[in-house]
Short mmCIF file of C-alpha atoms and ligand atoms in Angstrom, two decimals:
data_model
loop_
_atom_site.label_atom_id
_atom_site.label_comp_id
_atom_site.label_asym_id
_atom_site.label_seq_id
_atom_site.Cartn_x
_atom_site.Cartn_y
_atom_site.Cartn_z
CA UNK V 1 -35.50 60.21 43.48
CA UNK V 2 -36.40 62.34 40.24
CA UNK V 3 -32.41 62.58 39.99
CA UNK V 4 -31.91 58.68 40.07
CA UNK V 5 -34.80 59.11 37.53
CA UNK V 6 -33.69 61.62 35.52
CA UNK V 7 -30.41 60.27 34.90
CA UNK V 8 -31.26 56.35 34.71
CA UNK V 9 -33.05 57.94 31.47
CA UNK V 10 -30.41 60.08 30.32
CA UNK V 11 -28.10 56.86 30.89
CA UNK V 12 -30.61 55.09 28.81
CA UNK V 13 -30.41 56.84 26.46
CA UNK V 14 -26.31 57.64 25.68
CA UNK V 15 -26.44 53.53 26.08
CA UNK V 16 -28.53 53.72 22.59
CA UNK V 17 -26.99 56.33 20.96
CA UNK V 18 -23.41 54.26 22.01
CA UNK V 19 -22.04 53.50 18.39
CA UNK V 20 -19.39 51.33 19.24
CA UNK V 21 -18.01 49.00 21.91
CA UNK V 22 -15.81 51.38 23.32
CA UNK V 23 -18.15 54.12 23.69
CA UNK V 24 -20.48 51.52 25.30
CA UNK V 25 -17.85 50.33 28.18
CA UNK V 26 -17.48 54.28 28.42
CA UNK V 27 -20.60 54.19 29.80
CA UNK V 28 -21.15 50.77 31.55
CA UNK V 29 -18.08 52.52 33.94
CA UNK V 30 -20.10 56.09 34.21
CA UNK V 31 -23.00 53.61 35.26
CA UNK V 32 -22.55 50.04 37.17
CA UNK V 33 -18.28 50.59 36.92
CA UNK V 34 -16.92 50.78 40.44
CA UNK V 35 -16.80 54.39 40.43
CA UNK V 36 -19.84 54.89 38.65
CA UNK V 37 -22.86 56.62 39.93
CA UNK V 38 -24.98 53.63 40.11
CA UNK V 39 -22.35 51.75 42.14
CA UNK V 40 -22.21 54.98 44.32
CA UNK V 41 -25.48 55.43 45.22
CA UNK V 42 -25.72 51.71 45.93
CA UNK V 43 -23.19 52.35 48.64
CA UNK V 44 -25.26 55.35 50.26
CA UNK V 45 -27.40 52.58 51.08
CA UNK V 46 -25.28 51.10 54.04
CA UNK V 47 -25.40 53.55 55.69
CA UNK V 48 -28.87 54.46 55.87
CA UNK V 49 -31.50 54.07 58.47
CA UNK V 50 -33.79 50.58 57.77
CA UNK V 51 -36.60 53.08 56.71
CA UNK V 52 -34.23 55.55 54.71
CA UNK V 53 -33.24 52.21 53.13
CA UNK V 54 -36.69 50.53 52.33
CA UNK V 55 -37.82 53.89 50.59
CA UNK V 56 -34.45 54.56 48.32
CA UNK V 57 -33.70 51.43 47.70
CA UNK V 58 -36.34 50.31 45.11
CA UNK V 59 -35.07 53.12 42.92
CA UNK V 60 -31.76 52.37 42.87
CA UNK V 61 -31.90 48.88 42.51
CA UNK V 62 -34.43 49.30 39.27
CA UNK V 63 -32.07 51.92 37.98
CA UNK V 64 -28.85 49.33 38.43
CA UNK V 65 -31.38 46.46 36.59
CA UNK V 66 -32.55 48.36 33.87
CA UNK V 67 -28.93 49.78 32.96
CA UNK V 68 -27.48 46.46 33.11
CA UNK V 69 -29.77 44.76 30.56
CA UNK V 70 -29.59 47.76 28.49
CA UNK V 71 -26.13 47.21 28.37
CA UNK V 72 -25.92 43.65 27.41
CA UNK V 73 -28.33 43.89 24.82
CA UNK V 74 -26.64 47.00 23.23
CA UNK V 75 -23.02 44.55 23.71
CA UNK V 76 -24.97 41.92 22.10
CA UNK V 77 -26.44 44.09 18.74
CA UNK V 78 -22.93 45.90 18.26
CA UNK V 79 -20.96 42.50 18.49
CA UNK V 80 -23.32 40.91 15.81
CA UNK V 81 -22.91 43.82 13.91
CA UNK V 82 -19.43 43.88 13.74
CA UNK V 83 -18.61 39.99 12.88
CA UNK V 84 -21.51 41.14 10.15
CA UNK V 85 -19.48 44.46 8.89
CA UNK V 86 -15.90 41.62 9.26
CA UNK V 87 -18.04 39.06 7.05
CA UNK V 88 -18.69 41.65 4.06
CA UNK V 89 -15.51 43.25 4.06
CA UNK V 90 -13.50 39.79 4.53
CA UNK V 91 -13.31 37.58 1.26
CA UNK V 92 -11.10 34.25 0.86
CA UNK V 93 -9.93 33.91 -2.53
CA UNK V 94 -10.29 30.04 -3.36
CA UNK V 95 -8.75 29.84 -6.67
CA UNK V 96 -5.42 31.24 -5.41
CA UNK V 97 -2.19 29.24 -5.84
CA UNK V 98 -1.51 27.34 -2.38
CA UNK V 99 1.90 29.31 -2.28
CA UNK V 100 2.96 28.34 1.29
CA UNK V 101 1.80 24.80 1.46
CA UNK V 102 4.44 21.97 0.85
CA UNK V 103 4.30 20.41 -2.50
CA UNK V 104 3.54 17.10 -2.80
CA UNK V 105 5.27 13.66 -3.79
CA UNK V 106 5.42 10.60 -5.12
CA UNK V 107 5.62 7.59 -2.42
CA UNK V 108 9.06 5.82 -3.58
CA UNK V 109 6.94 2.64 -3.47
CA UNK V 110 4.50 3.97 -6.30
CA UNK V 111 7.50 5.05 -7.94
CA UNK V 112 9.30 1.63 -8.00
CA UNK V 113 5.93 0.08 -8.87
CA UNK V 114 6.09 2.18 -12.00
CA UNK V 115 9.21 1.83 -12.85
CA UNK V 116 8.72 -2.52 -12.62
CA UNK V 117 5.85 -2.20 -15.02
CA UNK V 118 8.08 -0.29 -17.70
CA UNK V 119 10.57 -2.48 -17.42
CA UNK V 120 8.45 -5.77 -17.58
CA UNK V 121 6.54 -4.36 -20.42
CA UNK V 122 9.28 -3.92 -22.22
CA UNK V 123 9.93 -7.51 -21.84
CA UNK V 124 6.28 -8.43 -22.75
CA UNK V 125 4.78 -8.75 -19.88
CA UNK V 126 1.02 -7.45 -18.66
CA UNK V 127 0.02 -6.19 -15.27
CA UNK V 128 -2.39 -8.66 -13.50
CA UNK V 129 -4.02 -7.83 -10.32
CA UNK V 130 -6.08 -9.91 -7.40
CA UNK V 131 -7.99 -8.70 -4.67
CA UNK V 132 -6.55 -8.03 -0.91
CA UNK V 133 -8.56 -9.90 0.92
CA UNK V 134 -8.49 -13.39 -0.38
CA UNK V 135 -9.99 -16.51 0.49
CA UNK V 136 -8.13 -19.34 1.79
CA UNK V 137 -8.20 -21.77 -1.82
CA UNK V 138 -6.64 -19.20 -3.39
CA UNK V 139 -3.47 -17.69 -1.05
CA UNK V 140 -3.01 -21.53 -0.22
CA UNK V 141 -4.79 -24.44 -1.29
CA UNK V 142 -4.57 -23.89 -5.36
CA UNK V 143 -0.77 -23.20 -4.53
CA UNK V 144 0.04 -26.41 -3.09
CA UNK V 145 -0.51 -25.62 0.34
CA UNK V 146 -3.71 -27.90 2.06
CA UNK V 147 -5.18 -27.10 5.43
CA UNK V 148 -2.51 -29.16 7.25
CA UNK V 149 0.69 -28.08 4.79
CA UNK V 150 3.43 -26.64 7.68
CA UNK V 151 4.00 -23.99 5.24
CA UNK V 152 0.81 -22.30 6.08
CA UNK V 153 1.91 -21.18 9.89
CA UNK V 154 5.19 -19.60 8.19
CA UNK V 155 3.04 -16.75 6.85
CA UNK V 156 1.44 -15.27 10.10
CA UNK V 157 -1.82 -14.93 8.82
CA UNK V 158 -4.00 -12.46 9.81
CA UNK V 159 -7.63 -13.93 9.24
CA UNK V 160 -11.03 -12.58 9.26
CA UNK V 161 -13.36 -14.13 11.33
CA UNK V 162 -16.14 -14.67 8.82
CA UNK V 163 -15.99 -17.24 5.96
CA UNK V 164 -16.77 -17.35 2.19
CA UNK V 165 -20.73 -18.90 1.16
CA UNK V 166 -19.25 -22.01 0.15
CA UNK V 167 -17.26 -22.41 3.86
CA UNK V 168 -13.73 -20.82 2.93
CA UNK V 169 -11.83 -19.15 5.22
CA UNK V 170 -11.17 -14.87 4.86
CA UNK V 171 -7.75 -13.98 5.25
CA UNK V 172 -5.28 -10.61 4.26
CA UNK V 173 -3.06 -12.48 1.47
CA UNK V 174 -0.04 -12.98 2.33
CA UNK V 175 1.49 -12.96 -0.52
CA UNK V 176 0.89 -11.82 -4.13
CA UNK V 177 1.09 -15.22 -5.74
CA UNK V 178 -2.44 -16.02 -5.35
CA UNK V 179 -2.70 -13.95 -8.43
CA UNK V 180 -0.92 -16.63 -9.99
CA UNK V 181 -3.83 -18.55 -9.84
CA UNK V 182 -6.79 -15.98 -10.86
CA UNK V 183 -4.67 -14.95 -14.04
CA UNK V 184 -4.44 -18.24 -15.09
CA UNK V 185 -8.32 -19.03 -14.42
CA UNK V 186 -8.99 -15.86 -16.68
CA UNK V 187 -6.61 -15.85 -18.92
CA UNK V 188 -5.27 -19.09 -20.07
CA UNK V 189 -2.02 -20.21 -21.20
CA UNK V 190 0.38 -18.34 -22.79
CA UNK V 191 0.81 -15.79 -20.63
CA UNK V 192 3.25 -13.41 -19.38
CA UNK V 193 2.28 -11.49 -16.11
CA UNK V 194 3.34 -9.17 -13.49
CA UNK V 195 1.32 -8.47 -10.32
CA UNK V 196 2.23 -6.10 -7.68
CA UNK V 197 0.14 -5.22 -5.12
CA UNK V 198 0.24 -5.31 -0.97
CA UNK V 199 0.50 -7.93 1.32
CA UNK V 200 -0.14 -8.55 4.97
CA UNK V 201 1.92 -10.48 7.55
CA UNK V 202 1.77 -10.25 11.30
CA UNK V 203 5.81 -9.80 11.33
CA UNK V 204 7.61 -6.51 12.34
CA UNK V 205 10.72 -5.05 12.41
CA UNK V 206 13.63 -2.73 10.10
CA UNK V 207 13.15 -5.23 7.43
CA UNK V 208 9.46 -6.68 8.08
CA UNK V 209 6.45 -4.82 8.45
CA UNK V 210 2.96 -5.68 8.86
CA UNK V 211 1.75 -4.68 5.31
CA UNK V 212 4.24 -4.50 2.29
CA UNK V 213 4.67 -4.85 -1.06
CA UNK V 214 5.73 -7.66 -3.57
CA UNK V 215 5.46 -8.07 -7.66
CA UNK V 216 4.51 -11.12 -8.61
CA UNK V 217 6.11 -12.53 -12.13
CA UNK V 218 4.65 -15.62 -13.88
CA UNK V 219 5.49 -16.54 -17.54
CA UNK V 220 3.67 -19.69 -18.44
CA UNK V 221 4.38 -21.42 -22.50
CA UNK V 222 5.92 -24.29 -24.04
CA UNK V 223 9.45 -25.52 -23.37
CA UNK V 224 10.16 -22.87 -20.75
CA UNK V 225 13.10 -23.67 -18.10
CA UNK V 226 15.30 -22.46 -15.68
CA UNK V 227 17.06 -20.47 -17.59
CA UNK V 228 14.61 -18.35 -18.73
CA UNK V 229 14.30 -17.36 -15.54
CA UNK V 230 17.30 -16.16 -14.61
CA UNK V 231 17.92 -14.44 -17.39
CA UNK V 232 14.16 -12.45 -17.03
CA UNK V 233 15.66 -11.95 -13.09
CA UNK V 234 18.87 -10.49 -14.56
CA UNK V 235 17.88 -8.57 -17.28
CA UNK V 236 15.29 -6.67 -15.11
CA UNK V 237 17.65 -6.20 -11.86
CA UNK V 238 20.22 -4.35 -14.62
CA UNK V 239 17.63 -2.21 -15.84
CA UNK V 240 16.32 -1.77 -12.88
CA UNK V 241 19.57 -0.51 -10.77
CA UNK V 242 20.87 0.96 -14.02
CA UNK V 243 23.84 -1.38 -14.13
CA UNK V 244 25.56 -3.83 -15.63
CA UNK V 245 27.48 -5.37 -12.68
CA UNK V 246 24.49 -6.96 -11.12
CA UNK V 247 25.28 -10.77 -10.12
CA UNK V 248 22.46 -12.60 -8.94
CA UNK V 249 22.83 -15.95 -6.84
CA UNK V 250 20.30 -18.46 -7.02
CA UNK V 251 20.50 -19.98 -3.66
CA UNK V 252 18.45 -23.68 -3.89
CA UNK V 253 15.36 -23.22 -1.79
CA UNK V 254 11.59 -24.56 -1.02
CA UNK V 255 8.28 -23.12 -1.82
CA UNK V 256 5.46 -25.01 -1.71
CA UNK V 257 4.32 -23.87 -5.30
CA UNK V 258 7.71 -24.15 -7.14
CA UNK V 259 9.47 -27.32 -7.85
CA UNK V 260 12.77 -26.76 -8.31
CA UNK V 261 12.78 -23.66 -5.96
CA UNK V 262 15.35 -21.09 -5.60
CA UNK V 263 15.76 -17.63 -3.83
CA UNK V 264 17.56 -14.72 -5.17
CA UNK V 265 20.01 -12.70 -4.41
CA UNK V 266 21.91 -9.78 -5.05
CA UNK V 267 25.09 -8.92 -4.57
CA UNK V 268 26.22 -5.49 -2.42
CA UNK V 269 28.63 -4.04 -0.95
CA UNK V 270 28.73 -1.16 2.19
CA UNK V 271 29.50 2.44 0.80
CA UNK V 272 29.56 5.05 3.44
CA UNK V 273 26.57 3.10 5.81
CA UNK V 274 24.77 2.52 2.72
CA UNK V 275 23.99 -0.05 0.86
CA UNK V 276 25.17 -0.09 -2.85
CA UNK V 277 24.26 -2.75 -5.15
CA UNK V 278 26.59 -4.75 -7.71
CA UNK V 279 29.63 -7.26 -7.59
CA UNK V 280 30.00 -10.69 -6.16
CA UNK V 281 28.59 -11.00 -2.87
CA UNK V 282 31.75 -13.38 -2.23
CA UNK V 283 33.80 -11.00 -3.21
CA UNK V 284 35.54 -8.57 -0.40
CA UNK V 285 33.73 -5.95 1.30
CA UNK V 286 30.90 -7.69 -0.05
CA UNK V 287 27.49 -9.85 0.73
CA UNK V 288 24.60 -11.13 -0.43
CA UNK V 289 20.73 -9.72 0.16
CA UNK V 290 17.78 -11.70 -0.58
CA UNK V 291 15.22 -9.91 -2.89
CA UNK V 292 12.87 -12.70 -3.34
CA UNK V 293 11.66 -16.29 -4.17
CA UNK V 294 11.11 -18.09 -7.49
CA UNK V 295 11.12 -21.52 -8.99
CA UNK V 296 9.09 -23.57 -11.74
CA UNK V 297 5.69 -23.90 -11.31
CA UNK V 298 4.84 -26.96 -9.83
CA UNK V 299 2.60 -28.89 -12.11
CA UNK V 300 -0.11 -29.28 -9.09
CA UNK V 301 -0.72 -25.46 -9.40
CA UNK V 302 -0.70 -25.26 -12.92
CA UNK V 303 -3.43 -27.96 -13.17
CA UNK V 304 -5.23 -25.69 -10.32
CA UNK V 305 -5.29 -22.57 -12.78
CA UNK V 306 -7.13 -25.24 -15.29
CA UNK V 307 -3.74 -25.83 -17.05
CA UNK V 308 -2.79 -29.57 -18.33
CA UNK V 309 1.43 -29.66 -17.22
CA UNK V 310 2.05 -32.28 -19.62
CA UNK V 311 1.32 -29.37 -21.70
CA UNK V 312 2.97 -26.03 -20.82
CA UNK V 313 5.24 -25.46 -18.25
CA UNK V 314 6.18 -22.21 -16.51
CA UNK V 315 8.23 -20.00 -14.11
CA UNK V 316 7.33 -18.03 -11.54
CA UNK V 317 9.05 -15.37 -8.79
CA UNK V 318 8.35 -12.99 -5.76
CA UNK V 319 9.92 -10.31 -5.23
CA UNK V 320 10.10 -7.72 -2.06
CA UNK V 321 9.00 -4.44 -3.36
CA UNK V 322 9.62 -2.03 -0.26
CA UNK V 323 13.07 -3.92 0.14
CA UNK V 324 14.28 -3.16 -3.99
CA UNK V 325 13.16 0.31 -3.16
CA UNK V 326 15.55 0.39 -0.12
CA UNK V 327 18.35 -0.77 -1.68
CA UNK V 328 17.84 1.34 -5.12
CA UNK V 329 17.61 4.86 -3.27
CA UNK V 330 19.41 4.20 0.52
CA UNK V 331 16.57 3.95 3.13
CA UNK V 332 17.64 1.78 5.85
CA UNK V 333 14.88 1.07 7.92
CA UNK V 334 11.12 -0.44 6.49
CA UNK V 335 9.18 1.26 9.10
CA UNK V 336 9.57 4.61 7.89
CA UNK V 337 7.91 4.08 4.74
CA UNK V 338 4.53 3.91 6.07
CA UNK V 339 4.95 6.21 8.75
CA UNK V 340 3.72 9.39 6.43
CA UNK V 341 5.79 11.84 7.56
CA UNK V 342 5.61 14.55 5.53
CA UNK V 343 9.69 14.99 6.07
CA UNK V 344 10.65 11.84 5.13
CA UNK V 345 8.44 12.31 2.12
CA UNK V 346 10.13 15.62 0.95
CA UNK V 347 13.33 13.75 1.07
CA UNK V 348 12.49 10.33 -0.79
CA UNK V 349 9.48 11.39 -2.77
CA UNK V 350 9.72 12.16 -6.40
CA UNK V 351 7.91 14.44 -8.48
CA UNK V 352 5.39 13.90 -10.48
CA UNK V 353 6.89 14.84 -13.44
CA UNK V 354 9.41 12.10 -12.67
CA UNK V 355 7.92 9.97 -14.43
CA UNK V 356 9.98 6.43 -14.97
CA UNK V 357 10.38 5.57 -18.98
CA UNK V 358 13.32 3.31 -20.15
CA UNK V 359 14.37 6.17 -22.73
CA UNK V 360 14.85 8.34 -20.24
CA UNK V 361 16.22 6.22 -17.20
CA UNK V 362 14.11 4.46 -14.87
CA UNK V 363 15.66 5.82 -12.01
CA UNK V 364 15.93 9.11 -13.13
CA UNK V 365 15.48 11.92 -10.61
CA UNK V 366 14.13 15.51 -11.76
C1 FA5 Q 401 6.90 -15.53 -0.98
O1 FA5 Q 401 6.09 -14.71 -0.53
C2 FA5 Q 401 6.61 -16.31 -2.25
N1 FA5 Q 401 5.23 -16.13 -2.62
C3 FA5 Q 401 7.56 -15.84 -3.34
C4 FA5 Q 401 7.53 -16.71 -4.56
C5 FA5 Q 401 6.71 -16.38 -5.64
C6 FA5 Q 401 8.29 -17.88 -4.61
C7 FA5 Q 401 6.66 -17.19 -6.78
C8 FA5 Q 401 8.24 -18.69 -5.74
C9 FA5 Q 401 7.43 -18.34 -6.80
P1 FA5 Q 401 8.75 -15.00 0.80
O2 FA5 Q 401 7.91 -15.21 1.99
O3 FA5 Q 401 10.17 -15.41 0.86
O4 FA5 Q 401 8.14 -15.73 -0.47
O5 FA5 Q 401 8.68 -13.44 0.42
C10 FA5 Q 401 9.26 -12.94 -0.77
C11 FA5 Q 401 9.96 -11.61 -0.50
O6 FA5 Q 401 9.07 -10.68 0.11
C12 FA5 Q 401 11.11 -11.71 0.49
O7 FA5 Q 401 12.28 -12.15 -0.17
C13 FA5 Q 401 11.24 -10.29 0.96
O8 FA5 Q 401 11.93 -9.50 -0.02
C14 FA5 Q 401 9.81 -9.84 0.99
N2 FA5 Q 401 9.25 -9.91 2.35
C15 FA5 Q 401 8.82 -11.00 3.02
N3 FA5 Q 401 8.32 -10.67 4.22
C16 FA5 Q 401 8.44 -9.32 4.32
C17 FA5 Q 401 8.07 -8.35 5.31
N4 FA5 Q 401 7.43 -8.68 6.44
N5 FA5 Q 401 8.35 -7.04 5.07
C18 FA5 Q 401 8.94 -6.68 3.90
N6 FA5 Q 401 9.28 -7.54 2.92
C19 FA5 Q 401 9.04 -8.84 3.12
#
């Protein structure tokens, strides 16, 4: 008895005096470990007579309890101590260069979008924008299109289920020429714009997805015609693709808010599996891609932006941002742009010292 005594207290005490977690286990296996003396004696007790048992057991028991919580609280204090000790000595320098991360880019989207607004600013023209969620007079109605108009259901709409105060419907535009319209409202006439933005259509595959990107053009004055507008297509595809080869077709077509309408395309031919602009799409080895829409401005939506169209006249186009960018640096499938993987990213992304002037190329890569 005074030995269970004697050394539950000298146990006790070595458990205090433990000054790290080694030295502590050390002990916890002198102690409760399977060959420890606690664990010993606690087998002495099986073979005992009932009485023998009822008068040693107490002591043992009480020695094996008090041990145990000794050690768990002594495991507990020298654990918080040393995540304290790891805390002061530990120290994570913030303003260090992120050596190992990957550097970022420039989505070839953003890029194109700058390099369209050098270009067209060259050429005079402003940057207009609209808002992404439009209502219903503006994506449609001011452009020609009433509630019953077939063209409507060509768009895929995606719609909100709420409606404006005054009862119009909410809808993702589909398309950036409702910017047409608010640029007129606020600005007047003449004007030379460019709006590019997204757009949403329920419509995917490699050359459609769900949300993409268009620039709108609109130059509204006096005496303006067709030709201006091809040549202000022309002009900008050379720049654009950095050559002079570009032939543009202007394929007869029908758009609501144009009258005449035409589409455009581009000539290209096949290099290798990928797509290289310039020549006659007639011509061998060659075809045609369409890049957008355009026409003159119907008089109906000019007199919707407030304008009289006895008085000015204009042109306006479409064009499919995300499928330019394709054909200018060699992506072939749509999807993958808005997929953010940060491989794809390192490959088509530019820096952002890259940035597009006409002095120095506007397809210039660092
Ligand atoms: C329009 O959206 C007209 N607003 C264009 C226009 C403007 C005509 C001004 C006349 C005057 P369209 O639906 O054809 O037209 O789209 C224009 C271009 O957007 C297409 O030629 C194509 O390049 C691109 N485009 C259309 N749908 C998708 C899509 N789902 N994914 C990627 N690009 C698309």
């Amino acid at each position: 008895m005074t030995d269970i005594t004697s050394r539950t207290e000298a146990a006790l005490a070595a458990i205090a005096a433990a000054s790290s977690l080694d030295a502590l286990e050390a002990e916890r296996l002198e102690t409760l470990g399977k060959k420890g003396w606690v664990s010993l004696e606690l087998k002495t007790l099986g073979g005992m007579s009932p009485e023998e048992r009822t008068a040693a057991a107490p002591a043992i028991q009480s020695a094996r309890a008090r041990i145990a919580e000794a050690l768990e609280a002594k495991k507990a204090a020298l654990e918080a101590a040393a995540l304290e000790e790891q805390l002061a000595r530990e120290t994570v320098d913030l303003t260090l260069p992120a050596v190992a991360a990957p550097k970022g880019s420039v989505h070839p989207v953003s890029q194109v979008m700058d390099e369209l607004a050098e270009i067209f600013a060259d050429l005079g023209f402003a940057v207009a924008t609209g808002p992404e969620i439009e209502d219903d007079w503006h994506n449609f109605t001011a452009l020609n299109m009433d509630e019953t108009h077939p063209a409507r259901a060509m768009h895929d709409t995606f719609y909100f289920p709420d409606k404006t105060t005054d009862g119009k419907d909410i809808l993702l535009r589909t398309h950036t020429s409702p910017v047409q319209v608010r640029a007129m409202i606020q600005q007047g006439a003449p004007i030379r714009v460019i709006a590019p933005g997204r757009v949403y259509r329920s419509d995917s595959d490699a050359t459609h997805t769900p949300m993409f990107h268009q620039v709108e053009g609109m130059v509204i004055d006096k005496g303006i015609h067709l030709g201006h507008l091809k040549w202000t297509l022309e002009t900008f595809f050379k720049a654009f693709f950095e050559r002079e080869d570009i032939v543009l077709r202007l394929r007869p077509s029908y758009f609501p808010f144009t009258e005449p309408s035409v589409e455009v395309d581009v000539g290209y031919s096949n290099e290798g599996g990928r797509r290289v602009v310039g020549g006659h799409g007639d011509a061998p080895g060659h075809a045609w891609m369409e890049l957008g829409g355009s026409g003159m401005m119907n008089p109906r939506v000019l007199a919707a932006g407030g304008l009289d169209p006895a008085e000015w006249q204009g042109f306006a186009f479409g064009l499919g941002i995300d499928r330019i960018a394709m054909l200018k640096y060699g992506m072939n499938d749509l999807r993958a742009f808005f997929d953010g993987d940060p491989r794809w990213l390192q490959h088509y992304g530019f820096s952002p010292f890259d940035q597009p002037t006409l002095s120095a190329g506007v397809g210039a890569r660092a």
